[in-house]
PDB file of C-alpha atoms in Angstrom:
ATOM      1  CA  UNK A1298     113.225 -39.803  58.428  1.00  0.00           C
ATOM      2  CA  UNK A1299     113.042 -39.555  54.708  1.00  0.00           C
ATOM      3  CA  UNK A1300     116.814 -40.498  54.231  1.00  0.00           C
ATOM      4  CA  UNK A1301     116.407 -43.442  56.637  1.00  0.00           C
ATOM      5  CA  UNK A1302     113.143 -44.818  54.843  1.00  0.00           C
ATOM      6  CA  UNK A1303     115.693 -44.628  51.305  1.00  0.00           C
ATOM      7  CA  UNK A1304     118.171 -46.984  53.122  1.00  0.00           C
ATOM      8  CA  UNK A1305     115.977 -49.643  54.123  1.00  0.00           C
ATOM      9  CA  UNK A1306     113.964 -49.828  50.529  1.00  0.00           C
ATOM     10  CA  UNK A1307     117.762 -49.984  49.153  1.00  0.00           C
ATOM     11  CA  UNK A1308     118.220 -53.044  51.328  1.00  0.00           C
ATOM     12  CA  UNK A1309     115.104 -54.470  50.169  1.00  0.00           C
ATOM     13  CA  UNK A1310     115.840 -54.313  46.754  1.00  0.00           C
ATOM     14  CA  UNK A1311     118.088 -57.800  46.818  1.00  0.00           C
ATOM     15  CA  UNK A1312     115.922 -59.685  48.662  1.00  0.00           C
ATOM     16  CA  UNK A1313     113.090 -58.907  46.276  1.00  0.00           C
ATOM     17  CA  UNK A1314     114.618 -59.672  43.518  1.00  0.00           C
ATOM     18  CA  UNK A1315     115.959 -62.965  45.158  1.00  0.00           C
ATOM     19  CA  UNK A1316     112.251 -63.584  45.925  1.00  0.00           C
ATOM     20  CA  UNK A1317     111.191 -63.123  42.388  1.00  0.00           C
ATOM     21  CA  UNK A1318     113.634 -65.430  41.264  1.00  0.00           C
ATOM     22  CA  UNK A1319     112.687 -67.835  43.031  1.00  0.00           C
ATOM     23  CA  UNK A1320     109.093 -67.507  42.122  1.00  0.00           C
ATOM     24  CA  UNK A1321     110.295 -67.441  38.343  1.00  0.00           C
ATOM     25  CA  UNK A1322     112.458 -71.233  39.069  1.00  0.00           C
ATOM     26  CA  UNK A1323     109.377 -72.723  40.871  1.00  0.00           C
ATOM     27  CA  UNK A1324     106.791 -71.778  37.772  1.00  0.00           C
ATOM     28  CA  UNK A1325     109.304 -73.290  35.326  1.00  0.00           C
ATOM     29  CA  UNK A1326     110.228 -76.126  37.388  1.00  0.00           C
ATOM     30  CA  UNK A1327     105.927 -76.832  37.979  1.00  0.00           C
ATOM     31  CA  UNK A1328     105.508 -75.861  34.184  1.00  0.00           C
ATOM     32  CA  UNK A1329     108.097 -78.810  32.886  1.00  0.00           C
ATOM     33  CA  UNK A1330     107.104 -81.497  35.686  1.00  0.00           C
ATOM     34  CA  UNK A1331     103.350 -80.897  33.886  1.00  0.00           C
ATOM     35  CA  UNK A1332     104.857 -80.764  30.237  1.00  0.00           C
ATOM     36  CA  UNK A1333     106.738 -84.202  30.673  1.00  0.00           C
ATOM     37  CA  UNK A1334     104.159 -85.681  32.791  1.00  0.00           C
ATOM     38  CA  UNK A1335     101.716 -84.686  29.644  1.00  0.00           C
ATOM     39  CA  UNK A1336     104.344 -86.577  27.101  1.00  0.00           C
ATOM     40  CA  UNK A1337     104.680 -89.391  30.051  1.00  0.00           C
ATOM     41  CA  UNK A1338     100.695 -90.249  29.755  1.00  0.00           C
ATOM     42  CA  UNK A1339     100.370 -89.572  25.827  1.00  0.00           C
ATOM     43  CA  UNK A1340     103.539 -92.152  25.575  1.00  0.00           C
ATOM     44  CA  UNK A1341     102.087 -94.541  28.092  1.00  0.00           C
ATOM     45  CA  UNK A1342      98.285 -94.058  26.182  1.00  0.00           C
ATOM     46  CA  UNK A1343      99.784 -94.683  22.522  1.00  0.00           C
ATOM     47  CA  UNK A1344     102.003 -97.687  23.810  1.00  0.00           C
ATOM     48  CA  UNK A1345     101.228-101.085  24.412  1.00  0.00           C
ATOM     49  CA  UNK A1346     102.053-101.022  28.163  1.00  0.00           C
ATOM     50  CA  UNK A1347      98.611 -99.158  28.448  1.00  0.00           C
ATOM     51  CA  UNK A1348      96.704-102.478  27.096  1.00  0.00           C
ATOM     52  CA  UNK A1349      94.997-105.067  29.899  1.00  0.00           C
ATOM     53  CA  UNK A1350      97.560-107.185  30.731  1.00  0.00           C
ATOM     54  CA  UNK A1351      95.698-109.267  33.775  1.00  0.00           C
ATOM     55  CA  UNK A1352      91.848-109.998  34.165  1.00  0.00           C
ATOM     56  CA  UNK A1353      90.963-111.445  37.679  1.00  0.00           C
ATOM     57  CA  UNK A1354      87.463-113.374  38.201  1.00  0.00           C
ATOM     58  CA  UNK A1355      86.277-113.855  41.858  1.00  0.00           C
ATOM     59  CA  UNK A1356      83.099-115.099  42.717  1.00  0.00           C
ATOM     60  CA  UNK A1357      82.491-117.740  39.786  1.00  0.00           C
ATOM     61  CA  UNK A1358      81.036-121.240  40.223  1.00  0.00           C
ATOM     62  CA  UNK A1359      78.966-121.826  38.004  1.00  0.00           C
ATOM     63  CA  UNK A1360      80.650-120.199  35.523  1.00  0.00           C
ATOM     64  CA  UNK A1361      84.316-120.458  34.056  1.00  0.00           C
ATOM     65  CA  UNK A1362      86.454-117.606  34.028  1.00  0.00           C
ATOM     66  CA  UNK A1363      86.395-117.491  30.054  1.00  0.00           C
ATOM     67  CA  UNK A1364      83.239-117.439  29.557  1.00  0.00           C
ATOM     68  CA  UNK A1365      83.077-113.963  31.244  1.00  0.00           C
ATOM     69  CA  UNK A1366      86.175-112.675  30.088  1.00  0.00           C
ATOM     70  CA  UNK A1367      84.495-113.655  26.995  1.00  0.00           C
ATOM     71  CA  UNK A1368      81.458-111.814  27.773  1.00  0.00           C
ATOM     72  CA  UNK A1369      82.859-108.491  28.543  1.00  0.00           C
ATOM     73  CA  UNK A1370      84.989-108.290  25.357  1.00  0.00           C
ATOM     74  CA  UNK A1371      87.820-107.860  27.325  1.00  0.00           C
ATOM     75  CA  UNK A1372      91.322-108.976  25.546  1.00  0.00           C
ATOM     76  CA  UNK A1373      94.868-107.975  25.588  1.00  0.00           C
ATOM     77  CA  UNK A1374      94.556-105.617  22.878  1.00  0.00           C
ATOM     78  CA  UNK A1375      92.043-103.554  25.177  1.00  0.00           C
ATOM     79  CA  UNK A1376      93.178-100.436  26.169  1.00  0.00           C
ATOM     80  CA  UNK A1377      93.167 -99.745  30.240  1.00  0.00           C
ATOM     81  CA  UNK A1378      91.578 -96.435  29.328  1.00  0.00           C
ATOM     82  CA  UNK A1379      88.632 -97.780  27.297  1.00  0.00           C
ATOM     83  CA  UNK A1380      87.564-100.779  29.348  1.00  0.00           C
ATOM     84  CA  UNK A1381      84.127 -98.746  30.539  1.00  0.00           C
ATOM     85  CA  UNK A1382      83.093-100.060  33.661  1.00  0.00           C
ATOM     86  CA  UNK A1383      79.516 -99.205  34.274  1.00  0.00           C
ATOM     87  CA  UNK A1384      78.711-101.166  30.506  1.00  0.00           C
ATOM     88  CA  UNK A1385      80.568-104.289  32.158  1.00  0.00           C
ATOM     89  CA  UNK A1386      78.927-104.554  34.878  1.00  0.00           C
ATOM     90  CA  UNK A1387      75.199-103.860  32.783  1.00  0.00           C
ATOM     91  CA  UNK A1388      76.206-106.650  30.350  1.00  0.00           C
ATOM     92  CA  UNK A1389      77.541-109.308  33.154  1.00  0.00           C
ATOM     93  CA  UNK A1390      73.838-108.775  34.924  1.00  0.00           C
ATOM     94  CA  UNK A1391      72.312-109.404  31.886  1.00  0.00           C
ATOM     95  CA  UNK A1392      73.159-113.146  32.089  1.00  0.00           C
ATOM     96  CA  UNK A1393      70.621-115.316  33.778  1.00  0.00           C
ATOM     97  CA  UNK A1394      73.153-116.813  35.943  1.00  0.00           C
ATOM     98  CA  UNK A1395      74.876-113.187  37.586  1.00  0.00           C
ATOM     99  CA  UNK A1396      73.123-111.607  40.096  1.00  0.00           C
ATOM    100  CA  UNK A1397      75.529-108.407  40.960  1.00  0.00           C
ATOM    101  CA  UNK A1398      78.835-107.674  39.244  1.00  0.00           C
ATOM    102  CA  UNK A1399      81.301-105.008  40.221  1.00  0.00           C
ATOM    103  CA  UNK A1400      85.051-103.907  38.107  1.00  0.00           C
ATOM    104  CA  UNK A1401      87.697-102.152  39.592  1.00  0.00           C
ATOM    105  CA  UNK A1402      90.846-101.158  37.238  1.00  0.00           C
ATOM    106  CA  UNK A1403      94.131-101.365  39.294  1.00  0.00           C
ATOM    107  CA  UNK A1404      96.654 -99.226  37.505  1.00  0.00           C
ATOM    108  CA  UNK A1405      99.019 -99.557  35.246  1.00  0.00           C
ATOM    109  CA  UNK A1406      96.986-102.270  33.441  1.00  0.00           C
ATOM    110  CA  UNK A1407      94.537-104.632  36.024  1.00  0.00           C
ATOM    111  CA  UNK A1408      91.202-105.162  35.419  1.00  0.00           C
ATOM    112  CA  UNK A1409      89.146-107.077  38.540  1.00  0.00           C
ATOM    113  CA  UNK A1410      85.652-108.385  37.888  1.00  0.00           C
ATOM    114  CA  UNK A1411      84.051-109.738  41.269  1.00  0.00           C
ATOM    115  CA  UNK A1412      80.167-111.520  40.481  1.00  0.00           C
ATOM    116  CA  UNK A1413      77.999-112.968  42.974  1.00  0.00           C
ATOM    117  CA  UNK A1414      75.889-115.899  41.068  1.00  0.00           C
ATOM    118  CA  UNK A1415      72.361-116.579  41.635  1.00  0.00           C
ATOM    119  CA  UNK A1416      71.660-119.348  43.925  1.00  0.00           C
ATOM    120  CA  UNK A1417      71.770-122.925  41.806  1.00  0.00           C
ATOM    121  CA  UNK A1418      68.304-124.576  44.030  1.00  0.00           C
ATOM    122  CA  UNK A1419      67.857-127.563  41.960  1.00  0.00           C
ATOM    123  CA  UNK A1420      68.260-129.426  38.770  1.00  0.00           C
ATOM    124  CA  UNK A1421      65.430-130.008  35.766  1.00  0.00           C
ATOM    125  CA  UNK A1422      65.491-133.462  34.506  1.00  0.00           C
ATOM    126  CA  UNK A1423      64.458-133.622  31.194  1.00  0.00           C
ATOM    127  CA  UNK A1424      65.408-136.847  28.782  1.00  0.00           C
ATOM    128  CA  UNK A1425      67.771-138.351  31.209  1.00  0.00           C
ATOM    129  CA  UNK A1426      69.706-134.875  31.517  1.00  0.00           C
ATOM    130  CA  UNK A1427      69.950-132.237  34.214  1.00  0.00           C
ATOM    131  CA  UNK A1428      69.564-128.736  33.757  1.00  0.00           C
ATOM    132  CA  UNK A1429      70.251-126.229  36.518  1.00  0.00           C
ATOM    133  CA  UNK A1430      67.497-124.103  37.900  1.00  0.00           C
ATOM    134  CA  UNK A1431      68.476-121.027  39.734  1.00  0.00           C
ATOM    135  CA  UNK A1432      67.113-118.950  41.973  1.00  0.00           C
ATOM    136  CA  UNK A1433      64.924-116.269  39.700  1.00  0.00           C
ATOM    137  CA  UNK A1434      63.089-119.690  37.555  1.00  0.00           C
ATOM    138  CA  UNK A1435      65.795-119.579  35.119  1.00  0.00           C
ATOM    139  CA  UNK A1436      66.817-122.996  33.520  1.00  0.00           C
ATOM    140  CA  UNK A1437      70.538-123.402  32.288  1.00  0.00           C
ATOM    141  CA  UNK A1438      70.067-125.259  29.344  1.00  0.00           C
ATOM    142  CA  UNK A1439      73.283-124.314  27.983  1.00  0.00           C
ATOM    143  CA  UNK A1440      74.689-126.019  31.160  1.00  0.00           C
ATOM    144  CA  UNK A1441      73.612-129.798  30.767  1.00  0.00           C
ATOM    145  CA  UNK A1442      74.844-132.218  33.326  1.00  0.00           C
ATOM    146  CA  UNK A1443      75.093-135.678  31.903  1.00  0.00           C
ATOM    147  CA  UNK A1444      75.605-137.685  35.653  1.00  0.00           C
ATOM    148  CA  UNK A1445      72.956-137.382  38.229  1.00  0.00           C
ATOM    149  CA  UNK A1446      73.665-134.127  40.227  1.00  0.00           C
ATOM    150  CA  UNK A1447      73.995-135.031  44.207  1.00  0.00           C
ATOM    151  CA  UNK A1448      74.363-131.498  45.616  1.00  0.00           C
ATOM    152  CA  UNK A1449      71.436-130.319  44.777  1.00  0.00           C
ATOM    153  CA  UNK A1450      67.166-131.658  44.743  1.00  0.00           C
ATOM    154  CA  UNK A1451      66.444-133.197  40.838  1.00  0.00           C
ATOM    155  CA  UNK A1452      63.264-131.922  39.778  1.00  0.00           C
ATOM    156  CA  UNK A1453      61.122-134.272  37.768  1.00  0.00           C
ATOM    157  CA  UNK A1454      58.020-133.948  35.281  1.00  0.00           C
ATOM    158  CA  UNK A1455      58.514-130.188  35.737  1.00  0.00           C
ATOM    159  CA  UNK A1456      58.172-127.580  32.468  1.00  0.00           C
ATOM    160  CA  UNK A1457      59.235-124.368  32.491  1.00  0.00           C
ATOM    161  CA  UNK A1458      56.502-122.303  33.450  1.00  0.00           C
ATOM    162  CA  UNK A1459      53.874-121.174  36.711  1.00  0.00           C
ATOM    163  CA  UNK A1460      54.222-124.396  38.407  1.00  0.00           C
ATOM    164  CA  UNK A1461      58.678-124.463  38.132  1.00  0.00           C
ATOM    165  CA  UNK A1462      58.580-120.858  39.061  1.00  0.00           C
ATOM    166  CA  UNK A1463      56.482-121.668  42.094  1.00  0.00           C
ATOM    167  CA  UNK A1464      58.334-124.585  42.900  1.00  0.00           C
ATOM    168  CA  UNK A1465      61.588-122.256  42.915  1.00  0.00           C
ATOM    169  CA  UNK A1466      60.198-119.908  45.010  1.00  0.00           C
ATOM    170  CA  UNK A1467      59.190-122.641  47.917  1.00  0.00           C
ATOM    171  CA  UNK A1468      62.761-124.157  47.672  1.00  0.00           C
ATOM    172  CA  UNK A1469      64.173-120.688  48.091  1.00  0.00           C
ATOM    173  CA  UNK A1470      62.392-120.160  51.264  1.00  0.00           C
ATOM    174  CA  UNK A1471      63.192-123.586  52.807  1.00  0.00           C
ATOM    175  CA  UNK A1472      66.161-123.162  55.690  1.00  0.00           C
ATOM    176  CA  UNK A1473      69.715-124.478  54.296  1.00  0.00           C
ATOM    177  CA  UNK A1474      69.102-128.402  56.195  1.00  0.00           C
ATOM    178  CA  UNK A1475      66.077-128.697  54.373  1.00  0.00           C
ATOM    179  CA  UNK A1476      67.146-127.987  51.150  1.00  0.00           C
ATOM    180  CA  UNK A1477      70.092-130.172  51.389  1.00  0.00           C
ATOM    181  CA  UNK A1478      67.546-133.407  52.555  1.00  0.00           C
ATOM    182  CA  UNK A1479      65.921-133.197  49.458  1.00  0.00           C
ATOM    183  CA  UNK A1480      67.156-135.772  47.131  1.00  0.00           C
ATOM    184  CA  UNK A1481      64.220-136.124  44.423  1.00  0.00           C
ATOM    185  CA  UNK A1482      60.641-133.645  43.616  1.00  0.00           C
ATOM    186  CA  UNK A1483      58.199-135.123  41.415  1.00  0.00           C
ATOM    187  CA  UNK A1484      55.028-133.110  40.046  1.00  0.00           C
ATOM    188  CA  UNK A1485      52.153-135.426  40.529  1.00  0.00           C
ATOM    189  CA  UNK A1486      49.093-133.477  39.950  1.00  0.00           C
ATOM    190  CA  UNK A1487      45.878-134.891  41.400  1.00  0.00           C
ATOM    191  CA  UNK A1488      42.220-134.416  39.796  1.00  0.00           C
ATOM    192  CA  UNK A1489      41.814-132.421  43.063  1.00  0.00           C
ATOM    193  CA  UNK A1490      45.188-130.687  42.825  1.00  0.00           C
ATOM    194  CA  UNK A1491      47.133-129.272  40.254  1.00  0.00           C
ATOM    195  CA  UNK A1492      49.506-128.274  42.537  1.00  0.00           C
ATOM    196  CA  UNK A1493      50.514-131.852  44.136  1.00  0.00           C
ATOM    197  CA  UNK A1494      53.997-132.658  44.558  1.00  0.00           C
ATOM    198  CA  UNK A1495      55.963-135.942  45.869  1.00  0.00           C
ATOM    199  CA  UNK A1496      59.260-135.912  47.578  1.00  0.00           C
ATOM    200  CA  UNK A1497      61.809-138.424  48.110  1.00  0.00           C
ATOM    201  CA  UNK A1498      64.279-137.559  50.971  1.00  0.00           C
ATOM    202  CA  UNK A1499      68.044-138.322  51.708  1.00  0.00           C
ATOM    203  CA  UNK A1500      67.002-140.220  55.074  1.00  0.00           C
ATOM    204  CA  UNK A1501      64.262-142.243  52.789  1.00  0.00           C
ATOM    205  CA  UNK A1502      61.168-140.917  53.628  1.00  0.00           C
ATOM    206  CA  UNK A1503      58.517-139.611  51.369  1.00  0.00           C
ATOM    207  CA  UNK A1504      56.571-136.527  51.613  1.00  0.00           C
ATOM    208  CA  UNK A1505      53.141-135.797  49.571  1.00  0.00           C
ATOM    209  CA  UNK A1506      52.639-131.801  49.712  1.00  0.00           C
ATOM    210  CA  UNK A1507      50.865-129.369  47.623  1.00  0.00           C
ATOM    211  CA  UNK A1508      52.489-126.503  46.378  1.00  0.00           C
ATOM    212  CA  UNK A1509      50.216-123.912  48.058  1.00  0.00           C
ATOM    213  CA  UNK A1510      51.406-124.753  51.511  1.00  0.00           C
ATOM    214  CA  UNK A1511      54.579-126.679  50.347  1.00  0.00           C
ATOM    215  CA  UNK A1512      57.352-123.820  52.167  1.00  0.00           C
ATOM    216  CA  UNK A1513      55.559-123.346  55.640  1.00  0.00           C
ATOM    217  CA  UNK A1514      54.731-127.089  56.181  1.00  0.00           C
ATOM    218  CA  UNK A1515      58.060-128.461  55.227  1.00  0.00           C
ATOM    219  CA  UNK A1516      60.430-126.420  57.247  1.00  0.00           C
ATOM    220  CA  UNK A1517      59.274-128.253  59.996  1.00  0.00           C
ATOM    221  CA  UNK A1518      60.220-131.210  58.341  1.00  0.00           C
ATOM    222  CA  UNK A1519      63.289-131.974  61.057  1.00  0.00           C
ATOM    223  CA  UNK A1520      60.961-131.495  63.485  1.00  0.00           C
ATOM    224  CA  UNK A1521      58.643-133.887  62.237  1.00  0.00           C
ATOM    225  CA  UNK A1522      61.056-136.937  61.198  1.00  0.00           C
ATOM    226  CA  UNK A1523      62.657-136.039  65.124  1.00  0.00           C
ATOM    227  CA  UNK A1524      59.455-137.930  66.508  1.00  0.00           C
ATOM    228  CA  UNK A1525      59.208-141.035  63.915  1.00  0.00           C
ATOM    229  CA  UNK A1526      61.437-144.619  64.126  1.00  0.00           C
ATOM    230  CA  UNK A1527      64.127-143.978  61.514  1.00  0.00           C
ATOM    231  CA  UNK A1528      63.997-147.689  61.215  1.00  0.00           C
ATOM    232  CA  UNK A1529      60.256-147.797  59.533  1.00  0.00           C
ATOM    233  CA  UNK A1530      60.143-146.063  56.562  1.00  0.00           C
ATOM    234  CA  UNK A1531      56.997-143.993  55.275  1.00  0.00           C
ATOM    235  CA  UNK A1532      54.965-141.295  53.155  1.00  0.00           C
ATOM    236  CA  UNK A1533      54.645-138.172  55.470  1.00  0.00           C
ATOM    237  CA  UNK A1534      51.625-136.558  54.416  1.00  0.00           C
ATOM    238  CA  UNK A1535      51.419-132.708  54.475  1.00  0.00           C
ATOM    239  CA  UNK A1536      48.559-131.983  51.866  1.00  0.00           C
ATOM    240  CA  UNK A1537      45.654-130.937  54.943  1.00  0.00           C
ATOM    241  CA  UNK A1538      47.241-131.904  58.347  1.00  0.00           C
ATOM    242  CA  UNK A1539      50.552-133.756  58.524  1.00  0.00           C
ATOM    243  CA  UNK A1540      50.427-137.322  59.885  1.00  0.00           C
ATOM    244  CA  UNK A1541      52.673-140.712  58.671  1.00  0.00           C
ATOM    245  CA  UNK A1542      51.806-143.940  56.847  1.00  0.00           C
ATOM    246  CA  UNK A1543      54.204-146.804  57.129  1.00  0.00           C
ATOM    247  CA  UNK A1544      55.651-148.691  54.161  1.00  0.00           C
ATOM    248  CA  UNK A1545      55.460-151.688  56.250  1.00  0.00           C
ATOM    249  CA  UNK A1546      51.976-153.132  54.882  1.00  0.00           C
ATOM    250  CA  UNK A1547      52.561-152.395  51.055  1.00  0.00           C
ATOM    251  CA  UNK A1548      56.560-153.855  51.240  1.00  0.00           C
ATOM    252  CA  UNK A1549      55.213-157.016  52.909  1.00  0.00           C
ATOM    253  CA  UNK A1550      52.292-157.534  50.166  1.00  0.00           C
ATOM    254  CA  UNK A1551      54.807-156.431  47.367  1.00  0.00           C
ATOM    255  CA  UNK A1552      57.135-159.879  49.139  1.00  0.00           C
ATOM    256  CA  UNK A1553      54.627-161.921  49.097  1.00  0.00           C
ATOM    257  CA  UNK A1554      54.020-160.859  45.350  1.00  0.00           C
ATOM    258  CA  UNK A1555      57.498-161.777  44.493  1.00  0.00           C
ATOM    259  CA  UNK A1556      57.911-165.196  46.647  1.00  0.00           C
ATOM    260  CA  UNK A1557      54.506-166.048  44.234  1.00  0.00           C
ATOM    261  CA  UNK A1558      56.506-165.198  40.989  1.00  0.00           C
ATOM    262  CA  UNK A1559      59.553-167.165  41.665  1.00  0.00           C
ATOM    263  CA  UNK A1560      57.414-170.125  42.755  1.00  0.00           C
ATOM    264  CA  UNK A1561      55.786-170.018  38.886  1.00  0.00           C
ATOM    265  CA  UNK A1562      58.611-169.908  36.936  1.00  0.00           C
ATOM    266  CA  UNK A1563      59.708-172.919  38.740  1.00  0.00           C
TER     267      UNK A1563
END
């Protein structure tokens, strides 16, 4: 028993020591794929192939794709390593007109910046200029328009303030159709009202409204024009009740004013 126990360790012995070595090869072969993968990202790190070489912007509109690659201090010099995204995406939100921001780094050297704006809801006239006025109150004033804006209501006699901020927050609760059939807002404040606004639609009515109950009362506004003639044109009152007054009498006295006019300067 002892002799034959002898024999088989003896028989052992090669494949043990062909197991070892083995064992030996695969630590050195691990131990130089981690050596020259450690020169591979110290090269790549101290070389310029590490440096930004693409920004991509999705989501702008409002603003251009400089002006936040601008913002985020982003350049081609910038290494891939030190663009911190979490400081980014703080100093994108802090501009009135970003709502959310998000960057992703794609390697070897990608940096992707996707912003959702803040809704543009109308525009400030002010000295024969627009301004837009987003969603939170804010007014662009670094973002004049010089022709009169058509895709969006122009808000007239407004200051930035109570009264714009409330006016916002109505537009922002009117449905989509609504919105878009707004061509003109005036603040007219009454003795009686502070609050008292006058609309001028795309379809060419008018609308008196107060503030106060401005957003409930006027998203029935298609429901309202649905049972007028869209040939006779009118003031749709919604300050207490909501009922219609024609044009027709003041147009015919202001033709009569005008036939008298021409008759005296013959």
């Amino acid at each position: 028993m002892d002799k034959g126990k002898i024999v088989a360790l003896e028989d052992r012995i090669p494949k043990l020591k062909e197991q070892r070595r083995r064992k030996a090869n695969r630590r050195l072969i691990i131990l130089l794929c981690l050596f020259f993968t450690m020169i591979a990202v110290v090269a790549y790190v101290q070389s310029p192939l590490s440096h930004v070489k693409k920004i991509t912007i999705k989501g702008n509109e409002l603003l251009s794709t400089e002006e936040i690659i601008k913002k985020t201090k982003i350049s081609k010099d910038t290494n891939i390593w030190s663009v911190k995204k979490d400081t980014i995406t703080s100093t994108l939100k802090d501009m009135n007109v970003i709502k959310q921001a998000k960057v992703t780094i794609m390697w070897p050297n990608t940096v992707i910046i996707e912003i959702e704006e803040r809704n543009k809801l109308a525009y400030l006239e002010s000295d024969n200029s627009y301004f837009p006025v987003m969603e939170n109150g804010k007014v662009l004033k670094d973002r004049e328009v010089a022709e009169i804006p058509v895709n969006a209501p122009i808000l007239y006699k407004f200051k930035e303030g109570a009264i714009l901020k409330e006016m916002v927050t109505a537009l922002d609760e009117l449905p989509v159709e609504v919105l878009n059939a707004i061509s003109e807002i005036h603040y007219t404040p009454k003795k009686t009202d502070q609050y008292h606004i006058s609309l001028f639609m795309n379809d060419g009515f008018e609308v008196s409204a107060t503030l106060r109950t401005f957003a409930e009362k006027m998203v029935h506004y298609p429901s309202i024009i649905s049972q007028l003639d869209p040939s006779i044109k009118g003031i749709i009152d919604l300050e207490v009740g909501s009922y219609f007054k024609a044009y027709e009498l003041e147009v015919d006295e202001a033709e009569d004013l005008e036939i008298e006019t021409d008759k005296g300067e013959g």
